[in-house]
mmCIF file with all atom_site columns, C-alpha atoms in Angstrom:
data_model
loop_
_atom_site.group_PDB
_atom_site.id
_atom_site.type_symbol
_atom_site.label_atom_id
_atom_site.label_alt_id
_atom_site.label_comp_id
_atom_site.label_asym_id
_atom_site.label_entity_id
_atom_site.label_seq_id
_atom_site.pdbx_PDB_ins_code
_atom_site.Cartn_x
_atom_site.Cartn_y
_atom_site.Cartn_z
_atom_site.occupancy
_atom_site.B_iso_or_equiv
_atom_site.pdbx_formal_charge
_atom_site.auth_seq_id
_atom_site.auth_comp_id
_atom_site.auth_asym_id
_atom_site.auth_atom_id
_atom_site.pdbx_PDB_model_num
ATOM 1   C CA . MET A 1 1   ? 64.518 153.825 -100.368 1.00 74.00 ? 1108 MET A CA 1
ATOM 2   C CA . ILE A 1 2   ? 63.361 150.474 -100.886 1.00 91.00 ? 1109 ILE A CA 1
ATOM 3   C CA . GLU A 1 3   ? 63.466 147.729 -98.367  1.00 94.00 ? 1110 GLU A CA 1
ATOM 4   C CA . ILE A 1 4   ? 64.120 144.428 -99.344  1.00 96.00 ? 1111 ILE A CA 1
ATOM 5   C CA . SER A 1 5   ? 63.431 141.192 -96.699  1.00 96.00 ? 1112 SER A CA 1
ATOM 6   C CA . GLU A 1 6   ? 65.788 138.401 -96.015  1.00 95.00 ? 1113 GLU A CA 1
ATOM 7   C CA . ARG A 1 7   ? 63.249 136.004 -97.497  1.00 95.00 ? 1114 ARG A CA 1
ATOM 8   C CA . ALA A 1 8   ? 63.270 137.930 -100.530 1.00 96.00 ? 1115 ALA A CA 1
ATOM 9   C CA . GLN A 1 9   ? 66.843 138.215 -100.769 1.00 96.00 ? 1116 GLN A CA 1
ATOM 10  C CA . GLN A 1 10  ? 67.060 134.558 -100.348 1.00 95.00 ? 1117 GLN A CA 1
ATOM 11  C CA . HIS A 1 11  ? 64.383 133.949 -102.933 1.00 95.00 ? 1118 HIS A CA 1
ATOM 12  C CA . PHE A 1 12  ? 66.431 136.245 -105.272 1.00 96.00 ? 1119 PHE A CA 1
ATOM 13  C CA . ARG A 1 13  ? 69.687 134.354 -104.591 1.00 95.00 ? 1120 ARG A CA 1
ATOM 14  C CA . ARG A 1 14  ? 68.141 131.137 -105.762 1.00 94.00 ? 1121 ARG A CA 1
ATOM 15  C CA . LEU A 1 15  ? 66.641 132.161 -109.213 1.00 94.00 ? 1122 LEU A CA 1
ATOM 16  C CA . LEU A 1 16  ? 70.035 133.825 -109.756 1.00 95.00 ? 1123 LEU A CA 1
ATOM 17  C CA . ALA A 1 17  ? 72.159 130.700 -108.683 1.00 94.00 ? 1124 ALA A CA 1
ATOM 18  C CA . GLN A 1 18  ? 69.803 128.845 -111.185 1.00 94.00 ? 1125 GLN A CA 1
ATOM 19  C CA . GLN A 1 19  ? 71.259 131.134 -114.121 1.00 92.00 ? 1126 GLN A CA 1
ATOM 20  C CA . GLY A 1 20  ? 74.481 130.178 -113.140 1.00 85.00 ? 1127 GLY A CA 1
ATOM 21  C CA . ASN A 1 21  ? 76.032 133.495 -114.647 1.00 87.00 ? 1128 ASN A CA 1
ATOM 22  C CA . GLU A 1 22  ? 78.432 135.301 -111.932 1.00 85.00 ? 1129 GLU A CA 1
ATOM 23  C CA . GLY A 1 23  ? 78.023 138.670 -111.382 1.00 88.00 ? 1130 GLY A CA 1
ATOM 24  C CA . MET A 1 24  ? 74.563 138.663 -112.623 1.00 94.00 ? 1131 MET A CA 1
ATOM 25  C CA . GLY A 1 25  ? 71.953 140.983 -110.431 1.00 96.00 ? 1132 GLY A CA 1
ATOM 26  C CA . ILE A 1 26  ? 68.252 141.834 -110.463 1.00 96.00 ? 1133 ILE A CA 1
ATOM 27  C CA . ARG A 1 27  ? 67.116 145.304 -111.776 1.00 96.00 ? 1134 ARG A CA 1
ATOM 28  C CA . LEU A 1 28  ? 63.649 146.954 -111.275 1.00 95.00 ? 1135 LEU A CA 1
ATOM 29  C CA . HIS A 1 29  ? 61.986 149.458 -112.861 1.00 94.00 ? 1136 HIS A CA 1
ATOM 30  C CA . VAL A 1 30  ? 58.321 151.006 -112.799 1.00 92.00 ? 1137 VAL A CA 1
ATOM 31  C CA . THR A 1 31  ? 56.309 151.227 -116.042 1.00 90.00 ? 1138 THR A CA 1
ATOM 32  C CA . ALA A 1 32  ? 53.811 153.917 -116.353 1.00 83.00 ? 1139 ALA A CA 1
ATOM 33  C CA . PRO A 1 33  ? 54.676 155.723 -113.317 1.00 84.00 ? 1140 PRO A CA 1
ATOM 34  C CA . GLY A 1 34  ? 52.118 158.172 -111.728 1.00 80.00 ? 1141 GLY A CA 1
ATOM 35  C CA . THR A 1 35  ? 49.054 156.615 -113.463 1.00 77.00 ? 1142 THR A CA 1
ATOM 36  C CA . ALA A 1 36  ? 46.762 154.437 -112.266 1.00 70.00 ? 1143 ALA A CA 1
ATOM 37  C CA . ALA A 1 37  ? 48.370 151.487 -114.688 1.00 78.00 ? 1144 ALA A CA 1
ATOM 38  C CA . ALA A 1 38  ? 51.673 151.739 -112.860 1.00 84.00 ? 1145 ALA A CA 1
ATOM 39  C CA . ASN A 1 39  ? 53.637 148.515 -112.426 1.00 89.00 ? 1146 ASN A CA 1
ATOM 40  C CA . CYS A 1 40  ? 56.859 146.997 -111.205 1.00 92.00 ? 1147 CYS A CA 1
ATOM 41  C CA . GLU A 1 41  ? 58.807 144.815 -113.197 1.00 94.00 ? 1148 GLU A CA 1
ATOM 42  C CA . LEU A 1 42  ? 61.656 142.734 -112.524 1.00 95.00 ? 1149 LEU A CA 1
ATOM 43  C CA . GLU A 1 43  ? 64.172 141.465 -114.700 1.00 95.00 ? 1150 GLU A CA 1
ATOM 44  C CA . PHE A 1 44  ? 67.918 139.644 -114.605 1.00 96.00 ? 1151 PHE A CA 1
ATOM 45  C CA . CYS A 1 45  ? 70.612 141.985 -115.137 1.00 94.00 ? 1152 CYS A CA 1
ATOM 46  C CA . GLU A 1 46  ? 74.145 141.625 -116.215 1.00 93.00 ? 1153 GLU A CA 1
ATOM 47  C CA . PRO A 1 47  ? 76.845 144.372 -115.315 1.00 91.00 ? 1154 PRO A CA 1
ATOM 48  C CA . ALA A 1 48  ? 77.276 145.388 -118.948 1.00 92.00 ? 1155 ALA A CA 1
ATOM 49  C CA . GLU A 1 49  ? 73.476 146.072 -119.333 1.00 93.00 ? 1156 GLU A CA 1
ATOM 50  C CA . LEU A 1 50  ? 73.275 148.775 -116.520 1.00 91.00 ? 1157 LEU A CA 1
ATOM 51  C CA . ALA A 1 51  ? 72.679 152.085 -117.806 1.00 89.00 ? 1158 ALA A CA 1
ATOM 52  C CA . GLY A 1 52  ? 74.719 154.123 -114.929 1.00 90.00 ? 1159 GLY A CA 1
ATOM 53  C CA . ASN A 1 53  ? 71.886 155.911 -113.637 1.00 91.00 ? 1160 ASN A CA 1
ATOM 54  C CA . GLU A 1 54  ? 70.677 153.111 -111.356 1.00 93.00 ? 1161 GLU A CA 1
ATOM 55  C CA . TRP A 1 55  ? 70.688 153.123 -107.474 1.00 93.00 ? 1162 TRP A CA 1
ATOM 56  C CA . THR A 1 56  ? 72.519 149.999 -106.262 1.00 94.00 ? 1163 THR A CA 1
ATOM 57  C CA . ILE A 1 57  ? 71.312 148.135 -103.262 1.00 94.00 ? 1164 ILE A CA 1
ATOM 58  C CA . GLU A 1 58  ? 74.476 145.677 -102.076 1.00 94.00 ? 1165 GLU A CA 1
ATOM 59  C CA . CYS A 1 59  ? 72.534 142.449 -101.069 1.00 95.00 ? 1166 CYS A CA 1
ATOM 60  C CA . ALA A 1 60  ? 74.236 139.537 -99.645  1.00 91.00 ? 1167 ALA A CA 1
ATOM 61  C CA . GLY A 1 61  ? 75.525 137.421 -102.758 1.00 93.00 ? 1168 GLY A CA 1
ATOM 62  C CA . PHE A 1 62  ? 74.017 139.989 -105.158 1.00 95.00 ? 1169 PHE A CA 1
ATOM 63  C CA . ASP A 1 63  ? 73.313 143.842 -106.497 1.00 95.00 ? 1170 ASP A CA 1
ATOM 64  C CA . PHE A 1 64  ? 69.749 144.762 -106.907 1.00 96.00 ? 1171 PHE A CA 1
ATOM 65  C CA . HIS A 1 65  ? 69.431 147.848 -109.209 1.00 96.00 ? 1172 HIS A CA 1
ATOM 66  C CA . VAL A 1 66  ? 66.497 150.403 -109.207 1.00 95.00 ? 1173 VAL A CA 1
ATOM 67  C CA . GLU A 1 67  ? 66.407 151.950 -112.575 1.00 93.00 ? 1174 GLU A CA 1
ATOM 68  C CA . GLY A 1 68  ? 67.177 155.803 -111.965 1.00 91.00 ? 1175 GLY A CA 1
ATOM 69  C CA . GLY A 1 69  ? 63.898 157.137 -113.396 1.00 89.00 ? 1176 GLY A CA 1
ATOM 70  C CA . SER A 1 70  ? 61.549 154.798 -111.466 1.00 91.00 ? 1177 SER A CA 1
ATOM 71  C CA . ALA A 1 71  ? 63.844 155.629 -107.984 1.00 90.00 ? 1178 ALA A CA 1
ATOM 72  C CA . PRO A 1 72  ? 61.547 158.842 -107.006 1.00 88.00 ? 1179 PRO A CA 1
ATOM 73  C CA . TRP A 1 73  ? 58.493 156.460 -107.154 1.00 87.00 ? 1180 TRP A CA 1
ATOM 74  C CA . LEU A 1 74  ? 59.699 153.872 -105.136 1.00 91.00 ? 1181 LEU A CA 1
ATOM 75  C CA . ASP A 1 75  ? 60.252 155.834 -102.044 1.00 87.00 ? 1182 ASP A CA 1
ATOM 76  C CA . GLY A 1 76  ? 59.112 153.703 -99.342  1.00 89.00 ? 1183 GLY A CA 1
ATOM 77  C CA . ALA A 1 77  ? 58.656 150.486 -101.239 1.00 93.00 ? 1184 ALA A CA 1
ATOM 78  C CA . SER A 1 78  ? 59.307 147.397 -99.787  1.00 95.00 ? 1185 SER A CA 1
ATOM 79  C CA . ILE A 1 79  ? 59.573 143.697 -101.244 1.00 96.00 ? 1186 ILE A CA 1
ATOM 80  C CA . ASP A 1 80  ? 58.928 140.423 -99.328  1.00 96.00 ? 1187 ASP A CA 1
ATOM 81  C CA . PHE A 1 81  ? 58.860 136.496 -100.429 1.00 95.00 ? 1188 PHE A CA 1
ATOM 82  C CA . GLU A 1 82  ? 55.883 134.551 -98.747  1.00 92.00 ? 1189 GLU A CA 1
ATOM 83  C CA . PRO A 1 83  ? 56.572 130.728 -99.064  1.00 88.00 ? 1190 PRO A CA 1
ATOM 84  C CA . SER A 1 84  ? 54.198 128.559 -99.569  1.00 85.00 ? 1191 SER A CA 1
ATOM 85  C CA . ALA A 1 85  ? 53.355 124.763 -100.716 1.00 84.00 ? 1192 ALA A CA 1
ATOM 86  C CA . THR A 1 86  ? 53.319 125.610 -104.231 1.00 82.00 ? 1193 THR A CA 1
ATOM 87  C CA . GLY A 1 87  ? 56.192 128.074 -104.413 1.00 82.00 ? 1194 GLY A CA 1
ATOM 88  C CA . GLY A 1 88  ? 55.746 131.022 -102.800 1.00 88.00 ? 1195 GLY A CA 1
ATOM 89  C CA . LEU A 1 89  ? 54.544 134.847 -103.902 1.00 90.00 ? 1196 LEU A CA 1
ATOM 90  C CA . LEU A 1 90  ? 56.686 137.896 -104.123 1.00 92.00 ? 1197 LEU A CA 1
ATOM 91  C CA . ASN A 1 91  ? 55.221 140.758 -102.815 1.00 92.00 ? 1198 ASN A CA 1
ATOM 92  C CA . ILE A 1 92  ? 56.086 144.419 -103.935 1.00 93.00 ? 1199 ILE A CA 1
ATOM 93  C CA . ARG A 1 93  ? 54.667 146.871 -101.938 1.00 91.00 ? 1200 ARG A CA 1
ATOM 94  C CA . ALA A 1 94  ? 55.068 150.522 -103.266 1.00 90.00 ? 1201 ALA A CA 1
ATOM 95  C CA . PRO A 1 95  ? 52.397 152.968 -102.229 1.00 84.00 ? 1202 PRO A CA 1
ATOM 96  C CA . LYS A 1 96  ? 53.857 155.974 -103.993 1.00 85.00 ? 1203 LYS A CA 1
ATOM 97  C CA . ILE A 1 97  ? 54.037 154.522 -108.050 1.00 85.00 ? 1204 ILE A CA 1
ATOM 98  C CA . LYS A 1 98  ? 50.350 155.461 -109.274 1.00 80.00 ? 1205 LYS A CA 1
ATOM 99  C CA . GLY A 1 99  ? 50.775 158.910 -108.022 1.00 75.00 ? 1206 GLY A CA 1
ATOM 100 C CA . ASP A 1 100 ? 48.201 160.862 -106.032 1.00 69.00 ? 1207 ASP A CA 1
ATOM 101 C CA . VAL A 1 101 ? 44.761 159.395 -106.069 1.00 69.00 ? 1208 VAL A CA 1
ATOM 102 C CA . PRO A 1 102 ? 42.391 161.877 -107.064 1.00 71.00 ? 1209 PRO A CA 1
ATOM 103 C CA . GLY A 1 103 ? 40.257 163.598 -104.412 1.00 72.00 ? 1210 GLY A CA 1
ATOM 104 C CA . LEU A 1 104 ? 36.911 164.979 -103.791 1.00 74.00 ? 1211 LEU A CA 1
ATOM 105 C CA . GLU A 1 105 ? 37.954 167.901 -105.716 1.00 77.00 ? 1212 GLU A CA 1
ATOM 106 C CA . ALA A 1 106 ? 38.497 166.111 -108.929 1.00 80.00 ? 1213 ALA A CA 1
ATOM 107 C CA . GLY A 1 107 ? 35.438 165.434 -111.089 1.00 86.00 ? 1214 GLY A CA 1
ATOM 108 C CA . VAL A 1 108 ? 33.316 162.318 -111.091 1.00 89.00 ? 1215 VAL A CA 1
ATOM 109 C CA . ILE A 1 109 ? 34.488 161.279 -114.376 1.00 89.00 ? 1216 ILE A CA 1
ATOM 110 C CA . GLU A 1 110 ? 38.331 161.751 -113.512 1.00 86.00 ? 1217 GLU A CA 1
ATOM 111 C CA . ARG A 1 111 ? 37.518 159.863 -110.373 1.00 87.00 ? 1218 ARG A CA 1
ATOM 112 C CA . VAL A 1 112 ? 35.284 156.756 -112.083 1.00 88.00 ? 1219 VAL A CA 1
ATOM 113 C CA . ARG A 1 113 ? 38.199 156.631 -114.953 1.00 87.00 ? 1220 ARG A CA 1
ATOM 114 C CA . TYR A 1 114 ? 40.875 156.333 -112.048 1.00 85.00 ? 1221 TYR A CA 1
ATOM 115 C CA . VAL A 1 115 ? 38.891 153.292 -110.200 1.00 83.00 ? 1222 VAL A CA 1
ATOM 116 C CA . LEU A 1 116 ? 39.039 151.598 -113.548 1.00 82.00 ? 1223 LEU A CA 1
ATOM 117 C CA . ASP A 1 117 ? 42.430 151.580 -113.946 1.00 81.00 ? 1224 ASP A CA 1
ATOM 118 C CA . ALA A 1 118 ? 43.442 150.814 -111.012 1.00 77.00 ? 1225 ALA A CA 1
ATOM 119 C CA . GLU A 1 119 ? 41.363 148.441 -109.648 1.00 76.00 ? 1226 GLU A CA 1
ATOM 120 C CA . VAL A 1 120 ? 38.613 147.118 -112.224 1.00 79.00 ? 1227 VAL A CA 1
ATOM 121 C CA . ASN A 1 121 ? 40.719 146.620 -115.489 1.00 75.00 ? 1228 ASN A CA 1
ATOM 122 C CA . PRO A 1 122 ? 43.493 144.776 -113.557 1.00 76.00 ? 1229 PRO A CA 1
ATOM 123 C CA . ARG A 1 123 ? 40.928 142.219 -112.024 1.00 73.00 ? 1230 ARG A CA 1
ATOM 124 C CA . LEU A 1 124 ? 39.101 142.047 -115.773 1.00 71.00 ? 1231 LEU A CA 1
ATOM 125 C CA . ALA A 1 125 ? 42.828 141.498 -117.445 1.00 72.00 ? 1232 ALA A CA 1
ATOM 126 C CA . SER A 1 126 ? 43.214 138.099 -115.392 1.00 64.00 ? 1233 SER A CA 1
ATOM 127 C CA . HIS A 1 127 ? 40.092 136.778 -117.985 1.00 65.00 ? 1234 HIS A CA 1
ATOM 128 C CA . GLY A 1 128 ? 41.259 138.912 -120.889 1.00 70.00 ? 1235 GLY A CA 1
ATOM 129 C CA . GLY A 1 129 ? 38.450 141.534 -120.262 1.00 72.00 ? 1236 GLY A CA 1
ATOM 130 C CA . ARG A 1 130 ? 38.346 145.186 -119.787 1.00 79.00 ? 1237 ARG A CA 1
ATOM 131 C CA . VAL A 1 131 ? 36.111 148.002 -119.561 1.00 81.00 ? 1238 VAL A CA 1
ATOM 132 C CA . THR A 1 132 ? 36.434 151.380 -121.224 1.00 84.00 ? 1239 THR A CA 1
ATOM 133 C CA . LEU A 1 133 ? 34.278 154.528 -119.908 1.00 88.00 ? 1240 LEU A CA 1
ATOM 134 C CA . LEU A 1 134 ? 31.910 156.220 -122.044 1.00 90.00 ? 1241 LEU A CA 1
ATOM 135 C CA . GLU A 1 135 ? 30.312 158.649 -120.067 1.00 90.00 ? 1242 GLU A CA 1
ATOM 136 C CA . VAL A 1 136 ? 28.689 159.534 -116.638 1.00 92.00 ? 1243 VAL A CA 1
ATOM 137 C CA . ASP A 1 137 ? 25.420 161.409 -116.838 1.00 91.00 ? 1244 ASP A CA 1
ATOM 138 C CA . ALA A 1 138 ? 23.984 164.106 -114.564 1.00 91.00 ? 1245 ALA A CA 1
ATOM 139 C CA . GLU A 1 139 ? 22.513 161.443 -112.449 1.00 91.00 ? 1246 GLU A CA 1
ATOM 140 C CA . GLY A 1 140 ? 25.263 159.493 -111.448 1.00 92.00 ? 1247 GLY A CA 1
ATOM 141 C CA . VAL A 1 141 ? 24.778 156.733 -114.010 1.00 91.00 ? 1248 VAL A CA 1
ATOM 142 C CA . VAL A 1 142 ? 28.065 155.334 -115.100 1.00 88.00 ? 1249 VAL A CA 1
ATOM 143 C CA . LEU A 1 143 ? 27.687 153.945 -119.004 1.00 88.00 ? 1250 LEU A CA 1
ATOM 144 C CA . LEU A 1 144 ? 30.673 150.886 -119.871 1.00 82.00 ? 1251 LEU A CA 1
ATOM 145 C CA . GLN A 1 145 ? 31.885 149.380 -122.869 1.00 82.00 ? 1252 GLN A CA 1
ATOM 146 C CA . PHE A 1 146 ? 33.259 145.527 -122.179 1.00 74.00 ? 1253 PHE A CA 1
ATOM 147 C CA . GLY A 1 147 ? 36.106 144.362 -124.207 1.00 76.00 ? 1254 GLY A CA 1
ATOM 148 C CA . GLY A 1 148 ? 38.347 141.408 -124.741 1.00 68.00 ? 1255 GLY A CA 1
ATOM 149 C CA . GLY A 1 149 ? 36.867 138.395 -122.801 1.00 59.00 ? 1256 GLY A CA 1
ATOM 150 C CA . CYS A 1 150 ? 34.202 140.178 -121.288 1.00 56.00 ? 1257 CYS A CA 1
ATOM 151 C CA . HIS A 1 151 ? 32.970 141.104 -124.877 1.00 53.00 ? 1258 HIS A CA 1
ATOM 152 C CA . GLY A 1 152 ? 29.716 138.348 -125.264 1.00 52.00 ? 1259 GLY A CA 1
ATOM 153 C CA . CYS A 1 153 ? 30.789 136.760 -121.816 1.00 49.00 ? 1260 CYS A CA 1
ATOM 154 C CA . GLY A 1 154 ? 27.760 134.870 -120.318 1.00 52.00 ? 1261 GLY A CA 1
ATOM 155 C CA . MET A 1 155 ? 28.808 135.913 -116.366 1.00 53.00 ? 1262 MET A CA 1
ATOM 156 C CA . VAL A 1 156 ? 29.417 139.892 -117.665 1.00 52.00 ? 1263 VAL A CA 1
ATOM 157 C CA . ASP A 1 157 ? 25.906 140.784 -115.780 1.00 56.00 ? 1264 ASP A CA 1
ATOM 158 C CA . VAL A 1 158 ? 27.651 139.393 -112.574 1.00 52.00 ? 1265 VAL A CA 1
ATOM 159 C CA . THR A 1 159 ? 30.778 141.110 -113.119 1.00 53.00 ? 1266 THR A CA 1
ATOM 160 C CA . LEU A 1 160 ? 29.090 144.184 -113.684 1.00 54.00 ? 1267 LEU A CA 1
ATOM 161 C CA . LYS A 1 161 ? 26.443 144.390 -110.612 1.00 59.00 ? 1268 LYS A CA 1
ATOM 162 C CA . GLN A 1 162 ? 29.168 142.075 -108.243 1.00 61.00 ? 1269 GLN A CA 1
ATOM 163 C CA . GLY A 1 163 ? 32.223 143.549 -109.166 1.00 75.00 ? 1270 GLY A CA 1
ATOM 164 C CA . VAL A 1 164 ? 32.306 146.666 -111.202 1.00 80.00 ? 1271 VAL A CA 1
ATOM 165 C CA . GLU A 1 165 ? 29.276 148.556 -109.858 1.00 84.00 ? 1272 GLU A CA 1
ATOM 166 C CA . LYS A 1 166 ? 30.125 147.548 -106.077 1.00 85.00 ? 1273 LYS A CA 1
ATOM 167 C CA . THR A 1 167 ? 33.612 148.606 -106.718 1.00 84.00 ? 1274 THR A CA 1
ATOM 168 C CA . LEU A 1 168 ? 32.626 152.237 -108.041 1.00 87.00 ? 1275 LEU A CA 1
ATOM 169 C CA . ARG A 1 169 ? 29.625 153.062 -105.694 1.00 88.00 ? 1276 ARG A CA 1
ATOM 170 C CA . GLU A 1 170 ? 32.168 152.212 -102.719 1.00 88.00 ? 1277 GLU A CA 1
ATOM 171 C CA . ARG A 1 171 ? 35.130 154.464 -104.156 1.00 87.00 ? 1278 ARG A CA 1
ATOM 172 C CA . VAL A 1 172 ? 33.142 157.442 -105.992 1.00 90.00 ? 1279 VAL A CA 1
ATOM 173 C CA . PRO A 1 173 ? 29.708 158.032 -103.835 1.00 90.00 ? 1280 PRO A CA 1
ATOM 174 C CA . GLU A 1 174 ? 28.199 160.361 -106.559 1.00 92.00 ? 1281 GLU A CA 1
ATOM 175 C CA . VAL A 1 175 ? 27.668 156.856 -108.582 1.00 91.00 ? 1282 VAL A CA 1
ATOM 176 C CA . THR A 1 176 ? 24.344 155.767 -108.429 1.00 92.00 ? 1283 THR A CA 1
ATOM 177 C CA . ALA A 1 177 ? 24.124 152.752 -111.066 1.00 88.00 ? 1284 ALA A CA 1
ATOM 178 C CA . VAL A 1 178 ? 26.444 151.302 -113.893 1.00 85.00 ? 1285 VAL A CA 1
ATOM 179 C CA . ARG A 1 179 ? 24.957 150.214 -117.052 1.00 83.00 ? 1286 ARG A CA 1
ATOM 180 C CA . ASP A 1 180 ? 26.390 148.533 -119.767 1.00 78.00 ? 1287 ASP A CA 1
ATOM 181 C CA . ALA A 1 181 ? 26.346 149.642 -123.350 1.00 75.00 ? 1288 ALA A CA 1
ATOM 182 C CA . THR A 1 182 ? 27.997 146.709 -125.152 1.00 68.00 ? 1289 THR A CA 1
ATOM 183 C CA . ASP A 1 183 ? 26.546 144.748 -127.826 1.00 62.00 ? 1290 ASP A CA 1
ATOM 184 C CA . HIS A 1 184 ? 27.468 141.137 -126.347 1.00 49.00 ? 1291 HIS A CA 1
ATOM 185 C CA . SER A 1 185 ? 25.934 139.230 -129.583 1.00 54.00 ? 1292 SER A CA 1
ATOM 186 C CA . GLY A 1 186 ? 29.298 140.077 -131.576 1.00 48.00 ? 1293 GLY A CA 1
ATOM 187 C CA . GLY A 1 187 ? 31.999 138.844 -128.704 1.00 44.00 ? 1294 GLY A CA 1
ATOM 188 C CA . LYS A 1 188 ? 34.589 137.132 -130.275 1.00 45.00 ? 1295 LYS A CA 1
ATOM 189 C CA . GLN A 1 189 ? 36.161 135.533 -127.577 1.00 44.00 ? 1296 GLN A CA 1
ATOM 190 C CA . PRO A 1 190 ? 34.107 135.366 -124.559 1.00 39.00 ? 1297 PRO A CA 1
ATOM 191 C CA . TYR A 1 191 ? 35.733 134.101 -121.070 1.00 40.00 ? 1298 TYR A CA 1
ATOM 192 C CA . TYR A 1 192 ? 32.387 132.143 -120.336 1.00 39.00 ? 1299 TYR A CA 1
ATOM 193 C CA . SER A 1 193 ? 29.990 131.672 -123.468 1.00 40.00 ? 1300 SER A CA 1
ATOM 194 C CA . LYS A 1 194 ? 26.326 131.848 -123.084 1.00 41.00 ? 1301 LYS A CA 1
ATOM 195 C CA . HIS A 1 195 ? 25.739 128.584 -124.283 1.00 40.00 ? 1302 HIS A CA 1
ATOM 196 C CA . GLU A 1 196 ? 28.203 126.503 -122.031 1.00 39.00 ? 1303 GLU A CA 1
ATOM 197 C CA . GLY A 1 197 ? 26.762 123.466 -120.585 1.00 38.00 ? 1304 GLY A CA 1
ATOM 198 C CA . LYS A 1 198 ? 24.039 123.347 -122.693 1.00 36.00 ? 1305 LYS A CA 1
ATOM 199 C CA . SER A 1 199 ? 23.024 120.465 -125.310 1.00 31.00 ? 1306 SER A CA 1
ATOM 200 C CA . ALA A 1 200 ? 22.970 121.543 -129.401 1.00 33.00 ? 1307 ALA A CA 1
ATOM 201 C CA . LEU A 1 201 ? 18.968 121.973 -128.492 1.00 33.00 ? 1308 LEU A CA 1
ATOM 202 C CA . GLY A 1 202 ? 19.495 124.124 -125.705 1.00 33.00 ? 1309 GLY A CA 1
#
């Protein structure tokens, strides 16, 4: 069902040793399975906290539990750990957790919304931002509303043209342009202020 590399197992053993609690394991569950926002979450887990419906993988020195409802979404999944000078990165590949990507038979709006949820918004979230789809017109022009850290951000035009529009046009060929319908003058917490680096007189 799920393959855990030796490097990942070593990483988990180190983490568990730091907890100093014998018998503690690792539990994995999927949030929002079958949607573009699906994600894997890991947590420490004591035997008493198990619900009883988990799939348990016996690793050397600890047990790895997969929450029962999440198991079908993790078929063919793998976990690896890539060491680096700054510590390393745990890499979970779970190709089935988002469900089926809408095919060409799906409507343009459905496919645009999927790309925004699966690719664009997770990237913008690192800056505290997000976009919401307002409409797709008959000419294939996508109208978006920016929010969070993107609302009022001085770099939003770059994000729109080089990030969002480029991604949407690659993934959904019917898209001809992407426009921003946001009134950025009211942004409360922009990631980049338009006035950054300028003097008070600028």
